[in-house]
PDB file of C-alpha atoms in Angstrom:
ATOM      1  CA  UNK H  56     107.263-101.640-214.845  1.00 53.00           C
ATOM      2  CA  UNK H  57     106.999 -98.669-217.222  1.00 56.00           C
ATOM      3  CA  UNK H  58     107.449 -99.100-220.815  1.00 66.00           C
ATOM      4  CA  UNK H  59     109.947 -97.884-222.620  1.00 67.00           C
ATOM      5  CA  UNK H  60     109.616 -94.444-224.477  1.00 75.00           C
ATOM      6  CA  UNK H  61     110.773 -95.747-228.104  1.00 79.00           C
ATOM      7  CA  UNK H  62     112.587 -92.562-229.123  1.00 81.00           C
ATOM      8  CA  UNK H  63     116.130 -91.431-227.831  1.00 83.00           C
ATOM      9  CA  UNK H  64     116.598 -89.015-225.188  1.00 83.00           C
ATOM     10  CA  UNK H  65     116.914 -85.587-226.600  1.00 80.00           C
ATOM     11  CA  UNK H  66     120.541 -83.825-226.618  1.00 84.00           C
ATOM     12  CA  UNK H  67     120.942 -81.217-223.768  1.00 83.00           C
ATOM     13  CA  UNK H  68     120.984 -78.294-226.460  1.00 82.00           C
ATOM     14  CA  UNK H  69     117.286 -79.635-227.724  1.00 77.00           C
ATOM     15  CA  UNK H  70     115.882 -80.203-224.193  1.00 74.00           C
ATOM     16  CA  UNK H  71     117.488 -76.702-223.437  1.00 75.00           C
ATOM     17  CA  UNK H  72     116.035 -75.054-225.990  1.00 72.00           C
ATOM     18  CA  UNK H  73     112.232 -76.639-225.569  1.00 69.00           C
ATOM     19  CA  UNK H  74     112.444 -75.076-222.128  1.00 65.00           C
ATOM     20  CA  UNK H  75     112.812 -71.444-223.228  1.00 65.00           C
ATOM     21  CA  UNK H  76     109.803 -69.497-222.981  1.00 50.00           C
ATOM     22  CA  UNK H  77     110.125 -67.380-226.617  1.00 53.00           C
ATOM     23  CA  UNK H  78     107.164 -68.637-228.933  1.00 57.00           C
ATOM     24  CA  UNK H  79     108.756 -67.084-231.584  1.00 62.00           C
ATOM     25  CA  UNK H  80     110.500 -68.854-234.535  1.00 64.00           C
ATOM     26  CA  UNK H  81     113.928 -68.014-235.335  1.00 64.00           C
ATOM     27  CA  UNK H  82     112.458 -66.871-238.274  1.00 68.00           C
ATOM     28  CA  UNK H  83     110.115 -64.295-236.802  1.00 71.00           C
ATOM     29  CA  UNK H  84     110.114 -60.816-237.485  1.00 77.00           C
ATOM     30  CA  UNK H  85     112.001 -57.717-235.626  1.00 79.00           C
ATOM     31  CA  UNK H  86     108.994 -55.926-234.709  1.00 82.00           C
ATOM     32  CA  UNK H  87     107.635 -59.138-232.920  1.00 78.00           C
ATOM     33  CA  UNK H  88     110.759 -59.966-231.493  1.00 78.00           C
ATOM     34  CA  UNK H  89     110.691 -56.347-230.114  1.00 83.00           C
ATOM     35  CA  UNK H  90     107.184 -56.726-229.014  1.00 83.00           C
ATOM     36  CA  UNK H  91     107.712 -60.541-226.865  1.00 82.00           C
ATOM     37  CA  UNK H  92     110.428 -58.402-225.442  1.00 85.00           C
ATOM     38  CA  UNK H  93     108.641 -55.573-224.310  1.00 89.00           C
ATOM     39  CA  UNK H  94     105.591 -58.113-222.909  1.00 90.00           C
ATOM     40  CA  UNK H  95     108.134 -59.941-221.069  1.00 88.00           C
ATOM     41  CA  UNK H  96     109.475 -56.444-219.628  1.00 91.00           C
ATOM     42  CA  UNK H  97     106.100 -55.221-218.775  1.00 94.00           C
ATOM     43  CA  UNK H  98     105.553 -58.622-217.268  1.00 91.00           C
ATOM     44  CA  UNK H  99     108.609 -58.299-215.014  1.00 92.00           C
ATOM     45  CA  UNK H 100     107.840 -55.078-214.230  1.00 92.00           C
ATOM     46  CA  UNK H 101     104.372 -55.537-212.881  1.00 93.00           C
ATOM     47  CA  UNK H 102     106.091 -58.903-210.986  1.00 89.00           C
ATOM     48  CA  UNK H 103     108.552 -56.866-209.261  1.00 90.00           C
ATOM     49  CA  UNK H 104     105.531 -54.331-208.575  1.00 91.00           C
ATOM     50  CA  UNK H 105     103.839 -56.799-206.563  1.00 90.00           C
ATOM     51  CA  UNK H 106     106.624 -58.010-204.876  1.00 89.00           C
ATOM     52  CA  UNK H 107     107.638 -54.738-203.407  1.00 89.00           C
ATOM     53  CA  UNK H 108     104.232 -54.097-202.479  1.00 90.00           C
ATOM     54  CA  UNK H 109     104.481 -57.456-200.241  1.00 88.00           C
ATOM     55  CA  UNK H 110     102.101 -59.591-202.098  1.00 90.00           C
ATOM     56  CA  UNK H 111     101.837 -62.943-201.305  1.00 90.00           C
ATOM     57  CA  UNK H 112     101.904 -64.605-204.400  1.00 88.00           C
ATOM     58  CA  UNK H 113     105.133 -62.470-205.550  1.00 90.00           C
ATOM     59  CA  UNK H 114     107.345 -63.175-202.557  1.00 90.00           C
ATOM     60  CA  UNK H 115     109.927 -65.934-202.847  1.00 90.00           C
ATOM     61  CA  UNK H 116     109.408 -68.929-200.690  1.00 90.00           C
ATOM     62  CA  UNK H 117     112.045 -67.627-197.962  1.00 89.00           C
ATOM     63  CA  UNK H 118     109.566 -64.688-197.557  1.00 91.00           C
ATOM     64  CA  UNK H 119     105.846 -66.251-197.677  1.00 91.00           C
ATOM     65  CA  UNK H 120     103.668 -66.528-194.764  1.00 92.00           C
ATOM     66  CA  UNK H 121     101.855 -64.490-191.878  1.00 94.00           C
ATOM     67  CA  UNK H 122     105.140 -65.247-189.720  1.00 95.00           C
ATOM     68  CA  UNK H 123     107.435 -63.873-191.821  1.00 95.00           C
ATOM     69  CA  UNK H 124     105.213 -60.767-192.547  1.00 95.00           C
ATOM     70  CA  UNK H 125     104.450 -60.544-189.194  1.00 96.00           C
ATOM     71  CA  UNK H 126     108.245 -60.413-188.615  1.00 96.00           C
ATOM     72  CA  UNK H 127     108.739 -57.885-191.060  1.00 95.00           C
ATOM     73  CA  UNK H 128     106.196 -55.518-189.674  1.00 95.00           C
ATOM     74  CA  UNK H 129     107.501 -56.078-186.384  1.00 96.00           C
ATOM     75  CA  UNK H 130     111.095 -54.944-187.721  1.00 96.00           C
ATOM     76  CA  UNK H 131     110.177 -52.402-189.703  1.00 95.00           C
ATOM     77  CA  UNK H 132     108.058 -50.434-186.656  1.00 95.00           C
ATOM     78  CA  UNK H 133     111.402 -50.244-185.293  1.00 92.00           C
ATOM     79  CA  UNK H 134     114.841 -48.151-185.808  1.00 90.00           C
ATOM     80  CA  UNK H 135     117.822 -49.958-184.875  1.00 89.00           C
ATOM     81  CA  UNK H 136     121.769 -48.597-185.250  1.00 89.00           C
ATOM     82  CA  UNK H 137     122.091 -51.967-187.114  1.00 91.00           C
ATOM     83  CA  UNK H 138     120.796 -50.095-190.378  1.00 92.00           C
ATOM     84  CA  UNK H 139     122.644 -47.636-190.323  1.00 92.00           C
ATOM     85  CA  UNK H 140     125.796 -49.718-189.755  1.00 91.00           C
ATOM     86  CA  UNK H 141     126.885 -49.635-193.667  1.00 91.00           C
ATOM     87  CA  UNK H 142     126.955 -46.186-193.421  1.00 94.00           C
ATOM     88  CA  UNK H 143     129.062 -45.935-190.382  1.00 94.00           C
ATOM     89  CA  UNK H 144     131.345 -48.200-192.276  1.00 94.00           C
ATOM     90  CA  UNK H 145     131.912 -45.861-195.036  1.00 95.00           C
ATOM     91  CA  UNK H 146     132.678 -43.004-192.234  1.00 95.00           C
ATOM     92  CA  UNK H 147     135.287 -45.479-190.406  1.00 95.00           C
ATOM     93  CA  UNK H 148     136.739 -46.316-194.005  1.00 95.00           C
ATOM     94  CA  UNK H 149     137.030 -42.692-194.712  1.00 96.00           C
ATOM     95  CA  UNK H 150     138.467 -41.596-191.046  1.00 95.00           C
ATOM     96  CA  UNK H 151     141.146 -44.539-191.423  1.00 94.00           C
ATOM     97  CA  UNK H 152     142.735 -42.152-194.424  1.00 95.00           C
ATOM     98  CA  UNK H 153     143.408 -39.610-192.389  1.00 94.00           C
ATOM     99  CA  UNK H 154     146.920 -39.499-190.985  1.00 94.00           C
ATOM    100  CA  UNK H 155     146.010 -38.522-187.373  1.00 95.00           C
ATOM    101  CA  UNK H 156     146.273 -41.483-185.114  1.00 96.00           C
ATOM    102  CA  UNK H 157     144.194 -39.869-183.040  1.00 97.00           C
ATOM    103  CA  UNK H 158     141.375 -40.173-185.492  1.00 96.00           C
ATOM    104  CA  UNK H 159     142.615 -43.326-186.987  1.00 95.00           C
ATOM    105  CA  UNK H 160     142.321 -44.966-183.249  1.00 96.00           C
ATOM    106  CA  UNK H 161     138.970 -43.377-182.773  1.00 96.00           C
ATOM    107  CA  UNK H 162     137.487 -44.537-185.957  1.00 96.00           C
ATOM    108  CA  UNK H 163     138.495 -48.296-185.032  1.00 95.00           C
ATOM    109  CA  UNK H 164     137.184 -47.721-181.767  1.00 97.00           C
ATOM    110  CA  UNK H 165     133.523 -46.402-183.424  1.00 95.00           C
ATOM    111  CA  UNK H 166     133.557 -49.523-185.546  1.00 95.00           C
ATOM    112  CA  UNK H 167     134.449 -52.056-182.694  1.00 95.00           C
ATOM    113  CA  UNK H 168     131.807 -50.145-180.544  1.00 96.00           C
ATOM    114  CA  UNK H 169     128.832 -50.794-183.015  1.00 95.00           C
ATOM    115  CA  UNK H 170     129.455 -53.980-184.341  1.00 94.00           C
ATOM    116  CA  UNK H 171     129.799 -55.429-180.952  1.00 96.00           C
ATOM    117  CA  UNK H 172     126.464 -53.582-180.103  1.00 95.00           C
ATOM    118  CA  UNK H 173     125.130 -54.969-183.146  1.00 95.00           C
ATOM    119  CA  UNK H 174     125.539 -57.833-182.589  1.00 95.00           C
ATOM    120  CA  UNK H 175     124.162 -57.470-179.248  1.00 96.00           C
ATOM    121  CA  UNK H 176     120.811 -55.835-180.864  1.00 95.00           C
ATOM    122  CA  UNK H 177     120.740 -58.390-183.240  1.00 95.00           C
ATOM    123  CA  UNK H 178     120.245 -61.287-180.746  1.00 96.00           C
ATOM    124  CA  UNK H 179     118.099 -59.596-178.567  1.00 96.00           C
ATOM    125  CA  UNK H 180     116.295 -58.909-181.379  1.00 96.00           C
ATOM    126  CA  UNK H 181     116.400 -62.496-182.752  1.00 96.00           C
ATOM    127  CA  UNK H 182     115.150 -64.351-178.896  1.00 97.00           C
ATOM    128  CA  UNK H 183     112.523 -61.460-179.123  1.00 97.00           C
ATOM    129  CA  UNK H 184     111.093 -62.499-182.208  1.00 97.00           C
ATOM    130  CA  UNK H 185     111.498 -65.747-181.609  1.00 97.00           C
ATOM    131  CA  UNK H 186     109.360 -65.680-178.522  1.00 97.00           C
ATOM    132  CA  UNK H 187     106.638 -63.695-180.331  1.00 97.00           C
ATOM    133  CA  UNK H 188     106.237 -65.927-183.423  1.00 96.00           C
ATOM    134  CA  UNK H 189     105.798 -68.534-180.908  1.00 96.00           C
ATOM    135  CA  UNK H 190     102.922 -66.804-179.526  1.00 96.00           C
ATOM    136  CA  UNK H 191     101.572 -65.626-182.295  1.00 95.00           C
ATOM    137  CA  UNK H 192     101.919 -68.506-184.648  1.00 95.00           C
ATOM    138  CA  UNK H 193     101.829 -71.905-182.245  1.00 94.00           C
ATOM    139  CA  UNK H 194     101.831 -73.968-185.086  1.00 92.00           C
ATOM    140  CA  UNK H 195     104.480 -72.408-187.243  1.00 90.00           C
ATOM    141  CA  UNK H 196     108.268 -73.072-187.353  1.00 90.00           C
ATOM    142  CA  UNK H 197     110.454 -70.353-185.822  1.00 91.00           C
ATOM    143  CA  UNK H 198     113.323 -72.388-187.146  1.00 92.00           C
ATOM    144  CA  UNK H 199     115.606 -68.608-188.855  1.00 94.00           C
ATOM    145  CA  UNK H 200     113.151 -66.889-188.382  1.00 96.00           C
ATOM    146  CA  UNK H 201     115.281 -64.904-186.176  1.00 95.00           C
ATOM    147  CA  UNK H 202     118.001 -64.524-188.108  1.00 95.00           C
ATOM    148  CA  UNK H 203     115.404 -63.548-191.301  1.00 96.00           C
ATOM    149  CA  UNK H 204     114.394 -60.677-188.652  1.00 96.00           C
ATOM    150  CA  UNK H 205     117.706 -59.727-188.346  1.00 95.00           C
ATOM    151  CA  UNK H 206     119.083 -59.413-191.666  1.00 94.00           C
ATOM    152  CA  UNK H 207     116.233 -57.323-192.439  1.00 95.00           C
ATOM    153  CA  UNK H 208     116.946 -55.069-189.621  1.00 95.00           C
ATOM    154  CA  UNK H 209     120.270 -54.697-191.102  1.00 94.00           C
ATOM    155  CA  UNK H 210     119.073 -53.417-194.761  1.00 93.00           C
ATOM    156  CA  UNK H 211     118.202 -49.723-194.536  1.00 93.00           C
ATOM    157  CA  UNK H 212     114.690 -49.136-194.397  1.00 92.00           C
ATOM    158  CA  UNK H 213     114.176 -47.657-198.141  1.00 91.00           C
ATOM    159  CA  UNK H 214     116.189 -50.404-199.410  1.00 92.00           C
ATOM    160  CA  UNK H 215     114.342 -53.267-197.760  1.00 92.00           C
ATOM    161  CA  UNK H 216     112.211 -56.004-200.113  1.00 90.00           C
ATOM    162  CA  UNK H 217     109.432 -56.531-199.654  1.00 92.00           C
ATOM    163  CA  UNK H 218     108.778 -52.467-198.876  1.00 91.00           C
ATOM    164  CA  UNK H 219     107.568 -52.279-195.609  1.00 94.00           C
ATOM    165  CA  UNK H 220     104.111 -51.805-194.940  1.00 91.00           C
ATOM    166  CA  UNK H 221     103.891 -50.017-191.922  1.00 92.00           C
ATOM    167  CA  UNK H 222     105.192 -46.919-190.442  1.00 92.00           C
ATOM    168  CA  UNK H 223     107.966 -46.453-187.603  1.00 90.00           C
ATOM    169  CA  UNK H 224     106.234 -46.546-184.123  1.00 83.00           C
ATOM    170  CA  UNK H 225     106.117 -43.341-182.673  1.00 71.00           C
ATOM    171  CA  UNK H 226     105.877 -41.060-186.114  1.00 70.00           C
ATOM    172  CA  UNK H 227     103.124 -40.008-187.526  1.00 60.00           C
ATOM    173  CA  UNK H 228     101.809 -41.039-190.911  1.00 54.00           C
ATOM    174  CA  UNK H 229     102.232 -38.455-193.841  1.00 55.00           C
ATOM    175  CA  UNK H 230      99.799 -37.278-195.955  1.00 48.00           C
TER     176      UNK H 230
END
């Protein structure tokens, strides 16, 4: 049995406040208030640097691991409609407002049209990376991985995170 820890348990305000990361007093300075700021900053900064850049040690859990950066490689050497399908949106939205059926009727039929190919892409795309991870990575679980491929495909390519790290297959690097 343990023992018992002969003091009362802290309110939630105390514990709370023992968990926050300022070292400073409430008593310190504005000038080193200011400058625990700007180190935290700088620190979050330089966190989110390494994170775009794909480092391990940065990514979040969901994205750790040679499967999933083997995944992202593998989407990001490819263009799909599927990124571009927020955009297409925004054109439907904006062809809706026009008061030509015509148009109106056309613009449904554009966003119909992709989203069923899509989602079309987006399986094929999910069983093919599926299959690949398998290969690649016997030991590993392919358990979303698909769908992680997927959503990524979806993101336009400046916007992904991580940044990808390889170029579109086909182009040629710039210099």
């Amino acid at each position: 049995m343990s023992e018992k820890k002969g003091k009362p348990t802290p309110k939630r305000k105390v514990a709370e406040a023992k968990l926050k990361v300022s070292s400073l007093s409430p008593n310190a300075s504005k000038e080193a208030k200011k400058a625990l700021k700007a180190q935290s900053r700088i620190r979050r900064l330089e966190a989110r640097a390494a994170y775009m850049r794909g480092e391990e040690s940065a990514l979040p859990i969901r994205d750790r691991g040679p499967a999933r950066r083997f995944v992202r490689n593998y989407v990001d050497t490819r263009k799909s409609i599927a990124e571009y399908f927020l955009i297409i949106i925004m054109v439907v939205l904006f062809l809706t407002v026009i008061p030509i059926p015509v148009v109106q009727l056309a613009a449904v039929a554009v966003m119909y049209s992709s989203m069923i190919f899509i989602t079309l892409d987006g399986i094929l795309l999910s069983r093919r990376i599926k299959k690949l991870v398998k290969e690649q990575f016997p030991n590993e679980s392919t358990k979303g991985i698909g769908l992680y491929g997927w959503m990524r495909a979806t993101q336009l390519r400046r916007l992904r995170a991580p940044a990808p790290q390889v170029e579109i297959a086909g182009r040629k690097r710039k210099k």
